[in-house]
PDB file of C-alpha atoms and ligand atoms in Angstrom:
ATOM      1  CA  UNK A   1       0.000   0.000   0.000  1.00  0.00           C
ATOM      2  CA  UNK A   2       1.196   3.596  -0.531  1.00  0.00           C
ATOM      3  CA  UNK A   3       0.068   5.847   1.808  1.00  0.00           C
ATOM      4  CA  UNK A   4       0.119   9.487   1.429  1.00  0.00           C
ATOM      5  CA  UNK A   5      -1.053  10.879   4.618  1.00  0.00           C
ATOM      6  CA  UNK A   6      -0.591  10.184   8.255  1.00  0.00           C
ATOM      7  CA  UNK A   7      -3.198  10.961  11.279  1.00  0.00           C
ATOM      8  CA  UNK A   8      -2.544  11.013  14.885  1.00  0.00           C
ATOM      9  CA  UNK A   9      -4.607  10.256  17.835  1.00  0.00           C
ATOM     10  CA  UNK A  10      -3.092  12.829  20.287  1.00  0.00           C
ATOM     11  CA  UNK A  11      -3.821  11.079  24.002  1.00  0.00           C
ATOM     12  CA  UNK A  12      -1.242   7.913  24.405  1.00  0.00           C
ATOM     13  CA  UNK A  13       0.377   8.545  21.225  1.00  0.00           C
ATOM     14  CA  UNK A  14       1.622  11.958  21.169  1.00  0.00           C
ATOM     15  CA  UNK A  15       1.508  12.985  24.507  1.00  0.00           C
ATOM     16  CA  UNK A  16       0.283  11.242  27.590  1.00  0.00           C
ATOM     17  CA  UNK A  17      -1.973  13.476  28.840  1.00  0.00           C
ATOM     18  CA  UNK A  18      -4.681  10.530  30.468  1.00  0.00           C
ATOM     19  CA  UNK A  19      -2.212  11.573  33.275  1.00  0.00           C
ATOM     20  CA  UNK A  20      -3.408  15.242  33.948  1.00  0.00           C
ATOM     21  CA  UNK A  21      -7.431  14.038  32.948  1.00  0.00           C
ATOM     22  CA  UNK A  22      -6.945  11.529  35.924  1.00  0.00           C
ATOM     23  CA  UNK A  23      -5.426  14.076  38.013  1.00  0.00           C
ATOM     24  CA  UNK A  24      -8.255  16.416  37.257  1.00  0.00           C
ATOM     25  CA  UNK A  25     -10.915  13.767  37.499  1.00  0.00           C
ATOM     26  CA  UNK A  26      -9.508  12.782  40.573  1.00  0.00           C
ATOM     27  CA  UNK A  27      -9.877  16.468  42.507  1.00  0.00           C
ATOM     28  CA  UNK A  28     -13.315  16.734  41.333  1.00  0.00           C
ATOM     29  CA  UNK A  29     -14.149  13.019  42.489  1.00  0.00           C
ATOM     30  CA  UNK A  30     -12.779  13.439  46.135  1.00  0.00           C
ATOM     31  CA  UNK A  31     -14.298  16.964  46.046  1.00  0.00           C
ATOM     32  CA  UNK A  32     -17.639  15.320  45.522  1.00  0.00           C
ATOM     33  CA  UNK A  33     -16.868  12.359  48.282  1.00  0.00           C
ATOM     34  CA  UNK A  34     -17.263   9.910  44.766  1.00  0.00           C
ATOM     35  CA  UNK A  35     -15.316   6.732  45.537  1.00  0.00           C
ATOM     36  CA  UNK A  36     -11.978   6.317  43.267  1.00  0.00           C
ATOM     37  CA  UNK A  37     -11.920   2.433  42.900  1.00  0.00           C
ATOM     38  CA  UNK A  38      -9.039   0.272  41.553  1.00  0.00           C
ATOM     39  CA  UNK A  39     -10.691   0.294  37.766  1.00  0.00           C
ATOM     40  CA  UNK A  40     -11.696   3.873  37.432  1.00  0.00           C
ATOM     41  CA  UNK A  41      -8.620   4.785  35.501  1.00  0.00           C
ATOM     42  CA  UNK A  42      -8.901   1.966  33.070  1.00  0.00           C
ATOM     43  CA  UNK A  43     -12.792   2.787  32.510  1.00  0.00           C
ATOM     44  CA  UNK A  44     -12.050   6.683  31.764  1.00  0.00           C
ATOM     45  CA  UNK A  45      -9.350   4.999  29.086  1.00  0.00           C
ATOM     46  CA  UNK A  46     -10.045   7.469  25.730  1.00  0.00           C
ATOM     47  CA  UNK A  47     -13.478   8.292  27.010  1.00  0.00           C
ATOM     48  CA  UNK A  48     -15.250  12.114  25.939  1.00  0.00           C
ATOM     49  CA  UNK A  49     -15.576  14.270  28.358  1.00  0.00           C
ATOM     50  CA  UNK A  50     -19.544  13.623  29.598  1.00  0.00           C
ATOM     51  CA  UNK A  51     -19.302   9.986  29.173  1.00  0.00           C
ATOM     52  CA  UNK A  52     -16.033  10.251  31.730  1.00  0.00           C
ATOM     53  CA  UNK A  53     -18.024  12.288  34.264  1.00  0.00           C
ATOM     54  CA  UNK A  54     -20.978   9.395  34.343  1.00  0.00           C
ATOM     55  CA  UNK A  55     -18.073   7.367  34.959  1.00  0.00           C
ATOM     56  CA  UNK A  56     -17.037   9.075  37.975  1.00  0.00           C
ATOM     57  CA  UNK A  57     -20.788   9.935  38.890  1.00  0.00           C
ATOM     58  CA  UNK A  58     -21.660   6.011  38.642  1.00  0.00           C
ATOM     59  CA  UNK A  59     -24.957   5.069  40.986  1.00  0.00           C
ATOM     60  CA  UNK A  60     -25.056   9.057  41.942  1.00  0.00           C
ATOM     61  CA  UNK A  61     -25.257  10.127  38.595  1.00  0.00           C
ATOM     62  CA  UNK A  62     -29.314  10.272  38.972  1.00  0.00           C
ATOM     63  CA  UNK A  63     -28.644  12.468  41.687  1.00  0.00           C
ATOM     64  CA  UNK A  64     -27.639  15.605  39.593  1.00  0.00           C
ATOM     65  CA  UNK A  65     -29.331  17.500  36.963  1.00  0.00           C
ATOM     66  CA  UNK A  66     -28.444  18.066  33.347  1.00  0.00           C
ATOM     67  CA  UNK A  67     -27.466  21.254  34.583  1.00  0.00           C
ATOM     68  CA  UNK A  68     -25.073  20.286  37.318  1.00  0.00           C
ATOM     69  CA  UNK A  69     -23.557  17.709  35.041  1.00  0.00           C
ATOM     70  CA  UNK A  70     -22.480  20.248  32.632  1.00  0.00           C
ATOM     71  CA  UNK A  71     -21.130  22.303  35.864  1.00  0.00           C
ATOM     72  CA  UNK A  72     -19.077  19.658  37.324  1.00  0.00           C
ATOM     73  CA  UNK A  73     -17.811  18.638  33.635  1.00  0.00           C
ATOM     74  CA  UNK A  74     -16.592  22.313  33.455  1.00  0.00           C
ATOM     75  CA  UNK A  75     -15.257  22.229  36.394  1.00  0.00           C
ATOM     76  CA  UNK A  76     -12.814  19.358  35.955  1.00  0.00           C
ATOM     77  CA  UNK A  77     -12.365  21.005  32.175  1.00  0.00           C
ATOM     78  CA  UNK A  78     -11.051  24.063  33.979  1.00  0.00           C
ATOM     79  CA  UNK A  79      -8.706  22.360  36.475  1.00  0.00           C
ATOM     80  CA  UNK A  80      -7.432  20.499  33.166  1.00  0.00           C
ATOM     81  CA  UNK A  81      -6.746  23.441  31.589  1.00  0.00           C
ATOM     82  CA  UNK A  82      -4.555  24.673  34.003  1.00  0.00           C
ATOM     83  CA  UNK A  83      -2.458  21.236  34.398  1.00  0.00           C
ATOM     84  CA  UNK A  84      -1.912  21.454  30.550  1.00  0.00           C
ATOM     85  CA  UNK A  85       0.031  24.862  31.013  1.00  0.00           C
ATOM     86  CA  UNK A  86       2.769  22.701  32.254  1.00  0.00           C
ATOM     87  CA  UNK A  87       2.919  20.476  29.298  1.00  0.00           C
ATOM     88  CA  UNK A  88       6.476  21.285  27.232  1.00  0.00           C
ATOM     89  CA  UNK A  89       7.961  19.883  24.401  1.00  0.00           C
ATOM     90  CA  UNK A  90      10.253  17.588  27.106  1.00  0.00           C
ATOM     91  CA  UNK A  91       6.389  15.478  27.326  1.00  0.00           C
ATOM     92  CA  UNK A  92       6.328  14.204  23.718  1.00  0.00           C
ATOM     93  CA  UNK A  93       6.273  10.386  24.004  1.00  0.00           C
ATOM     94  CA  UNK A  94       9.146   8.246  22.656  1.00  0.00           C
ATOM     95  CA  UNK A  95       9.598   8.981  18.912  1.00  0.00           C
ATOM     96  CA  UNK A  96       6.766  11.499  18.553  1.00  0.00           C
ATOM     97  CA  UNK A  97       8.506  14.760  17.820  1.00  0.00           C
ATOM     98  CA  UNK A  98      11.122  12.690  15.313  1.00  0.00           C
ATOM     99  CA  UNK A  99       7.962  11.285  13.343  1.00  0.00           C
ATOM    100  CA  UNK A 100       5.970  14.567  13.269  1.00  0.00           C
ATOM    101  CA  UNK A 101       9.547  16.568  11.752  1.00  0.00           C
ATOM    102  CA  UNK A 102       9.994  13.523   9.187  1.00  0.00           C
ATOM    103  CA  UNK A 103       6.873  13.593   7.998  1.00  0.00           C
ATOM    104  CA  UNK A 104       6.873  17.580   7.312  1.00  0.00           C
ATOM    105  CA  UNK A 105      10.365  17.440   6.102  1.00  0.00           C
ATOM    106  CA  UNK A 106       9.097  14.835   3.388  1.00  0.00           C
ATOM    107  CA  UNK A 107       5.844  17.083   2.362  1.00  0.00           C
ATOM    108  CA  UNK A 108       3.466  14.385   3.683  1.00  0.00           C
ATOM    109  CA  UNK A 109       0.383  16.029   5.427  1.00  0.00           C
ATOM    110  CA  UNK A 110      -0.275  15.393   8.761  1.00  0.00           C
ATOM    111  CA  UNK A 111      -4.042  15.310  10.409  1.00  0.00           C
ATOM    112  CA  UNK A 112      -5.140  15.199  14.072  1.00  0.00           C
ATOM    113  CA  UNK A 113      -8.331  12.880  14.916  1.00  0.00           C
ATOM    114  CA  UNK A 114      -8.096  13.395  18.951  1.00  0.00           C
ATOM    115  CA  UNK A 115     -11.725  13.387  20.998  1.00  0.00           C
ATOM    116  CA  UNK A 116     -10.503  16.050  23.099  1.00  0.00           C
ATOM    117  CA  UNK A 117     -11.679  20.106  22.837  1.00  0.00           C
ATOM    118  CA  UNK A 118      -8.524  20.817  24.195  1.00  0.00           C
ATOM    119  CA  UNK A 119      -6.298  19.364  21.557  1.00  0.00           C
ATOM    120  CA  UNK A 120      -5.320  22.292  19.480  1.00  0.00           C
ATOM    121  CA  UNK A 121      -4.067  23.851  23.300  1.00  0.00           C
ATOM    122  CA  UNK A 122      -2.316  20.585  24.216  1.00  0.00           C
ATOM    123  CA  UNK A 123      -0.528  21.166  20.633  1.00  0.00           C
ATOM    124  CA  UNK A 124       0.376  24.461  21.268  1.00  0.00           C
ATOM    125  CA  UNK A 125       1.928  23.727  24.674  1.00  0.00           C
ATOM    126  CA  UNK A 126       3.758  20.467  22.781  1.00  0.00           C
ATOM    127  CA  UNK A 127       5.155  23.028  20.550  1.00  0.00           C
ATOM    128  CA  UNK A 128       3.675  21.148  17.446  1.00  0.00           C
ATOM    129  CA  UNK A 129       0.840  22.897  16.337  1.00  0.00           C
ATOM    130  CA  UNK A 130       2.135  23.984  12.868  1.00  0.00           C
ATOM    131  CA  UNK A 131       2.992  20.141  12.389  1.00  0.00           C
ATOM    132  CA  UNK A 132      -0.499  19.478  11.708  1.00  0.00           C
ATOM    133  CA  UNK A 133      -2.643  20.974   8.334  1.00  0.00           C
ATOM    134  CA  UNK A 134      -5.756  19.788   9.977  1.00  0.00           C
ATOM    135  CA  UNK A 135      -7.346  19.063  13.625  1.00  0.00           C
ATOM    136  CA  UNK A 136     -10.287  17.200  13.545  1.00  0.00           C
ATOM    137  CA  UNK A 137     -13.498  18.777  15.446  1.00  0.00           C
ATOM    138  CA  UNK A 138     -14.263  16.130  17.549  1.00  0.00           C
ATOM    139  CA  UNK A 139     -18.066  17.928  18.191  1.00  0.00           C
ATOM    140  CA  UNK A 140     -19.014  17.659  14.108  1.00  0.00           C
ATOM    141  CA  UNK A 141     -18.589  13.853  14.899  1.00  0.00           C
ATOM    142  CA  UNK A 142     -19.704  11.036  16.701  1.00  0.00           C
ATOM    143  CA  UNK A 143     -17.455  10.076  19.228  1.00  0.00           C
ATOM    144  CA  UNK A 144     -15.006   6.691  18.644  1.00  0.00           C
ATOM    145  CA  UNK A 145     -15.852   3.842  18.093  1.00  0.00           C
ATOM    146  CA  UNK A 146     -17.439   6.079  15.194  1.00  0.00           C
ATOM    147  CA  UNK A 147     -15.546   6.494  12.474  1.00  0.00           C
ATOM    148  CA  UNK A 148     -16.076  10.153  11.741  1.00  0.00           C
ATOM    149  CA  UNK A 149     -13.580  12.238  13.146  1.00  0.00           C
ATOM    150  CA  UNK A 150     -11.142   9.924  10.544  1.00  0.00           C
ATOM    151  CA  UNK A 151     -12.957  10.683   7.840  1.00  0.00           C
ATOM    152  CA  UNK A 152     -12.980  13.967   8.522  1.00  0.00           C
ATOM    153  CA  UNK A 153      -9.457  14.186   9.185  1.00  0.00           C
ATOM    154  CA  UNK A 154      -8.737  12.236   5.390  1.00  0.00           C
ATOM    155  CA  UNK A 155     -11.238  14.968   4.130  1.00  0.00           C
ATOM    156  CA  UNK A 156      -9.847  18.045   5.503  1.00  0.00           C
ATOM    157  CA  UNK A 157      -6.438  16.406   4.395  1.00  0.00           C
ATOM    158  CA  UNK A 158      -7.607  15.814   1.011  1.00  0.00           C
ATOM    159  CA  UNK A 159      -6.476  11.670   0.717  1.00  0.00           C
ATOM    160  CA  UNK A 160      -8.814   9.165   0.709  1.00  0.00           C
ATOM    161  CA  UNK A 161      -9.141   7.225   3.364  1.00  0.00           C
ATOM    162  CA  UNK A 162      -7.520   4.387   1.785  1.00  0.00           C
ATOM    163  CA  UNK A 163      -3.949   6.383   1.057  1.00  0.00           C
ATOM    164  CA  UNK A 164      -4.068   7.080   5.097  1.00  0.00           C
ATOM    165  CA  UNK A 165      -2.385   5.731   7.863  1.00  0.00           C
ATOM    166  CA  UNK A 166      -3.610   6.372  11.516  1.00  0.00           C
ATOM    167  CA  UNK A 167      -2.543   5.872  15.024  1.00  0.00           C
ATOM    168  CA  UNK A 168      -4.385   5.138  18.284  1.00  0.00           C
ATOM    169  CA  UNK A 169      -3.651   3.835  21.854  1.00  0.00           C
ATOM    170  CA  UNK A 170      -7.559   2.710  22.416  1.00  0.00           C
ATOM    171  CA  UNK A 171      -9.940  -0.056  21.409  1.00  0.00           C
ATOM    172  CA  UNK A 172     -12.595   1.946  20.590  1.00  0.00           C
ATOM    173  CA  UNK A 173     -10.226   4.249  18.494  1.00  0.00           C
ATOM    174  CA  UNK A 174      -8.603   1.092  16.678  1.00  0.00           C
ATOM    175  CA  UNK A 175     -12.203   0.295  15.753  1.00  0.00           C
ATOM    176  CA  UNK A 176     -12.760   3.790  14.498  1.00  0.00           C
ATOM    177  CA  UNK A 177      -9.884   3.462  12.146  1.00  0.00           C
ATOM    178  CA  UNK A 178     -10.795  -0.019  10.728  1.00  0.00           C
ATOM    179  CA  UNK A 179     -14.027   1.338  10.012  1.00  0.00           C
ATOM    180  CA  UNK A 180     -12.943   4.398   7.882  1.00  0.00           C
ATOM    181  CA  UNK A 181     -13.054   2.931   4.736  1.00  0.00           C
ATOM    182  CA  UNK A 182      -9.681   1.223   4.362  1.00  0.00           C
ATOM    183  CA  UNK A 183      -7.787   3.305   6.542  1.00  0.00           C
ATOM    184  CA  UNK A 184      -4.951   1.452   7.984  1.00  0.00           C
ATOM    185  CA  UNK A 185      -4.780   1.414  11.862  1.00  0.00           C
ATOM    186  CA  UNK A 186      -1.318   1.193  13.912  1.00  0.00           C
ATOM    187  CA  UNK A 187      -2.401   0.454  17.352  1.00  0.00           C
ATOM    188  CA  UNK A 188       0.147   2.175  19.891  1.00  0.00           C
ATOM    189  CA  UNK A 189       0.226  -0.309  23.227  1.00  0.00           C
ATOM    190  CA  UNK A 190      -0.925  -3.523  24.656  1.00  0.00           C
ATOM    191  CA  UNK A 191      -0.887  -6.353  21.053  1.00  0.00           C
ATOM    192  CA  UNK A 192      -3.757  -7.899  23.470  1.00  0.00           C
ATOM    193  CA  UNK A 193      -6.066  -4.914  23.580  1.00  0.00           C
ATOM    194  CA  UNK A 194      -5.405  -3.970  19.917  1.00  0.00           C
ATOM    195  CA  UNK A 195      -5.819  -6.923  18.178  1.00  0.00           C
ATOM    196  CA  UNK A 196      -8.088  -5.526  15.639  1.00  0.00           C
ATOM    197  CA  UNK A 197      -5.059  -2.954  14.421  1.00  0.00           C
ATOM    198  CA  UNK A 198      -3.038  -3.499  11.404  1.00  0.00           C
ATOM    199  CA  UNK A 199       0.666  -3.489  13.214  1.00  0.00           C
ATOM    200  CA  UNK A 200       1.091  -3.201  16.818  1.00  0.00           C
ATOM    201  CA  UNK A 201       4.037  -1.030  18.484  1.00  0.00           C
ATOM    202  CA  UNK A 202       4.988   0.242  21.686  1.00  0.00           C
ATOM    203  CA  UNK A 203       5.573   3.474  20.615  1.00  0.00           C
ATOM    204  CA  UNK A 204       5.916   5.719  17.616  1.00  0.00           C
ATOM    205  CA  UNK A 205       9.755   4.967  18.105  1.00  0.00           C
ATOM    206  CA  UNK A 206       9.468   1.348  16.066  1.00  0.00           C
ATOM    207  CA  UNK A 207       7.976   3.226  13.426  1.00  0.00           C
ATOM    208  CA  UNK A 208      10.076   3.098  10.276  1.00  0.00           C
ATOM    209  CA  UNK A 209       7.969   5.897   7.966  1.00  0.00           C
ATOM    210  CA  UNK A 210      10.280   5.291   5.407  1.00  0.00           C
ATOM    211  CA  UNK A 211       8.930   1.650   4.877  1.00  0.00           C
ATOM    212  CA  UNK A 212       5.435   2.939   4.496  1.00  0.00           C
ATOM    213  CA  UNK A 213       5.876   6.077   2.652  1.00  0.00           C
ATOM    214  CA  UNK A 214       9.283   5.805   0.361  1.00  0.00           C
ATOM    215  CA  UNK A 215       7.272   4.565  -2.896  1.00  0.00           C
ATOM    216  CA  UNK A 216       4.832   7.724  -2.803  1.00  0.00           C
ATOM    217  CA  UNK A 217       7.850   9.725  -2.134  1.00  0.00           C
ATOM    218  CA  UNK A 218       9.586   8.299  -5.188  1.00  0.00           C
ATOM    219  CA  UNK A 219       5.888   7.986  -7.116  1.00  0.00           C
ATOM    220  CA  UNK A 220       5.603  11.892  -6.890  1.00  0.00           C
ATOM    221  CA  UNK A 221       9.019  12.227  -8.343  1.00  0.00           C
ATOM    222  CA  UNK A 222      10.499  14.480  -5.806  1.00  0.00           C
ATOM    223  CA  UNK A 223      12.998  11.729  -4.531  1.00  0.00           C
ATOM    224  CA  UNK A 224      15.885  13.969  -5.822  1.00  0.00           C
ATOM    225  CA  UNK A 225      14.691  17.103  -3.481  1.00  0.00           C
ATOM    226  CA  UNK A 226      14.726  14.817   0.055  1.00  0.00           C
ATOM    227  CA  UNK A 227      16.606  13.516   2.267  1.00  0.00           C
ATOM    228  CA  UNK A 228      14.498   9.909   2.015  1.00  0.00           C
ATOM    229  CA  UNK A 229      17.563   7.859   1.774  1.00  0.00           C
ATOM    230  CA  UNK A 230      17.693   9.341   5.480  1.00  0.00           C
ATOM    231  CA  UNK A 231      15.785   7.169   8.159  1.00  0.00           C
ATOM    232  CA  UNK A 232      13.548   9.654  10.633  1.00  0.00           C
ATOM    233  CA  UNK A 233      16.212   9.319  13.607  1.00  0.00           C
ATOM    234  CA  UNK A 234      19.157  10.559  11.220  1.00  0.00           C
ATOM    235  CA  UNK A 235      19.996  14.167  10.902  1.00  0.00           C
ATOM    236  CA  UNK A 236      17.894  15.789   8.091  1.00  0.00           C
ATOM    237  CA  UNK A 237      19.531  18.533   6.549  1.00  0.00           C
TER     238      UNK A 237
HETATM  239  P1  LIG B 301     -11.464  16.840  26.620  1.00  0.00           P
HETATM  240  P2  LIG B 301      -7.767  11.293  22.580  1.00  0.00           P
HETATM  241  C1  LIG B 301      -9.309  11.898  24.700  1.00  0.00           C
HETATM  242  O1  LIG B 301      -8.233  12.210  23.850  1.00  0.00           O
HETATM  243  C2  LIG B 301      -8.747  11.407  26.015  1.00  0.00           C
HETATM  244  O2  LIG B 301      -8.134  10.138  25.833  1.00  0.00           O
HETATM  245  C3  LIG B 301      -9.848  11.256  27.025  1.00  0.00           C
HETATM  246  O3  LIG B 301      -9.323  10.859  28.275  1.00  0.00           O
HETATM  247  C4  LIG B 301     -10.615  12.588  27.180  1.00  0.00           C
HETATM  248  O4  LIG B 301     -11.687  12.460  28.093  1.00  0.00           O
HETATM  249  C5  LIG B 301     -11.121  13.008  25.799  1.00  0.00           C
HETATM  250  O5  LIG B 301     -10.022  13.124  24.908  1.00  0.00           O
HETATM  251  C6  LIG B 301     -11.864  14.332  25.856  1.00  0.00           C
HETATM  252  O6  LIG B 301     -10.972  15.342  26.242  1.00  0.00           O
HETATM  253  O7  LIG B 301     -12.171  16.780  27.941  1.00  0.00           O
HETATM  254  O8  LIG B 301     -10.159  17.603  26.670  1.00  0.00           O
HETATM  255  O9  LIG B 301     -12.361  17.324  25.505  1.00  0.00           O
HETATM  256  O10 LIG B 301      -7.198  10.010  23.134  1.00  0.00           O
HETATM  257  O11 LIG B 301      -8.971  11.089  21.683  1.00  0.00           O
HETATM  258  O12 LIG B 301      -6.710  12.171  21.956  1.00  0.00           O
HETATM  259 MG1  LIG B 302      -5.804   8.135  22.818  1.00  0.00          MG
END
C-alpha cells in the first residue's frame, strides 16, 4: 500500500496526557466524596468528556441535573486546563517529535483525529501545532468507536481514506480506524487490547515511515529534493 497521509490520535500517542485528565478527574471526584476504585482509571481509558463524568458519577449520577452535570464537567475542564500549562515539548512520548519533523520534512500532510476540545491547546503547549494541516473537530462527529472524526481528518487532508495511515492507543479508536473505509490502523500499546489494528508497536519509536511512505515519495518524483535515503532518527539537513 502507498500511503500518502498520516493521522494522529493525540492522548497515548503523542503525549500522555490521560495523566493530567486523571489528576483532574480525581480532585473533582474526592471533592464530591465519589469513591476512586481500583478500575476507574482503566474505565475513563479514551473516554469524551460527559461519558467520563458518568463514569465518575456512577450510581449518583441520577442524583444531579443536566445542569449540574455540565457544571461539574466544566469544572474538571477548567482544572485540566490549568495542568496542561505545564505540558512542554520535554512530554512528547518516545519517537513522537522525530515522526511529526519527518513527515513535514518529506511534504506528507499530517491530520489530528483526537476526541478532546482541548487538543489544538495541548498542541500548542507540545510546541507542534504547525505540524499538523488539519485538527479534527471532535463535536461535528460522533465520538469513537465512530468512524467520523477519521474521515474527517482524510477529508480536511484531502487523501482518501484508503492512502491514510492512523494511530491510536484505544480499542474503541482502533475500531474507528478499521471502520474508515480502508484506513490502515497502527495500534500504539498492549498487542492484546489492539488486536483488531493493522501493526502493533509500543511506541511511535518502532515506526520506520520510510517503509510505508518511500514509494509515494519516489511515485511523486520528488525523490531527488529529500533527504528519504535518510531514516527519521538521522539528521535531516
Ligand atoms: P477533553 P484522545 C481523549 O483524547 C482522552 O483520551 C480522554 O481521556 C478525554 O476524556 C477526551 O479526549 C476528551 O478530552 O475533555 O479535553 O475534551 O485520546 O482522543 O486524543
Ligand atoms: Mg488516545
Amino acid at each position: 500500500m502507498i500511503y500518502r497521509a498520516a493521522i494522529f490520535d493525540l492522548d497515548g500517542v503523542i503525549a500522555d496526557t490521560a495523566r493530567l485528565h486523571l489528576i483532574a478527574w480525581k480532585q473533582l471526584a474526592e471533592g464530591l466524596n465519589l469513591p476512586w476504585t481500583a478500575d476507574t482509571e482503566e474505565r475513563l481509558k479514551g473516554l469524551e468528556r460527559m461519558a467520563s463524568l458518568e463514569v465518575i458519577l456512577g450510581e449518583k449520577s441520577s442524583n444531579y441535573t443536566e445542569e449540574a452535570k455540565i457544571a461539574l464537567a466544566a469544572r474538571k475542564n477548567s482544572r485540566y486546563q490549568e495542568l496542561i500549562r505545564s505540558l512542554s515539548p520535554a512530554d512528547l512520548l518516545p519517537g513522537a517529535g522525530e515522526l511529526l519533523a519527518w513527515l513535514n520534512s518529506q511534504h506528507i500532510p499530517v491530520g489530528l483525529a483526537s476526541a478532546s476540545k482541548n487538543a489544538p491547546a495541548v498542541l500548542e503547549a507540545l510546541g507542534i501545532s504547525r505540524c499538523f494541516s488539519v485538527i479534527a473537530d471532535p463535536e461535528k462527529s460522533a465520538p469513537k468507536p465512530a468512524p467520523g472524526i477519521f474521515l474527517a481528518a482524510a477529508k480536511g487532508l484531502g487523501i482518501d481514506p484508503e492512502f491514510c495511515i492512523a494511530f491510536e492507543d484505544a480499542p474503541a479508536g482502533v475500531s474507528a480506524i478499521k471502520s474508515a473505509n480502508g484506513m490502515t490502523a497502527v495500534g500504539i500499546g498492549n498487542p492484546d487490547s489492539l488486536k483488531d489494528a493493522d501493526y502493533t508497536l509500543d511506541s511511535l519509536e518502532q515506526f520506520v515511515p520510510y517503509d510505508f511512505f518511500l514509494s509515494v515519495l519516489a511515485e511523486s518524483g520528488i525523490r531527488q529534493n529529500m533527504n528519504i535515503d535518510k531514516r527519521p532518527n538521522e539528521k535531516i539537513d
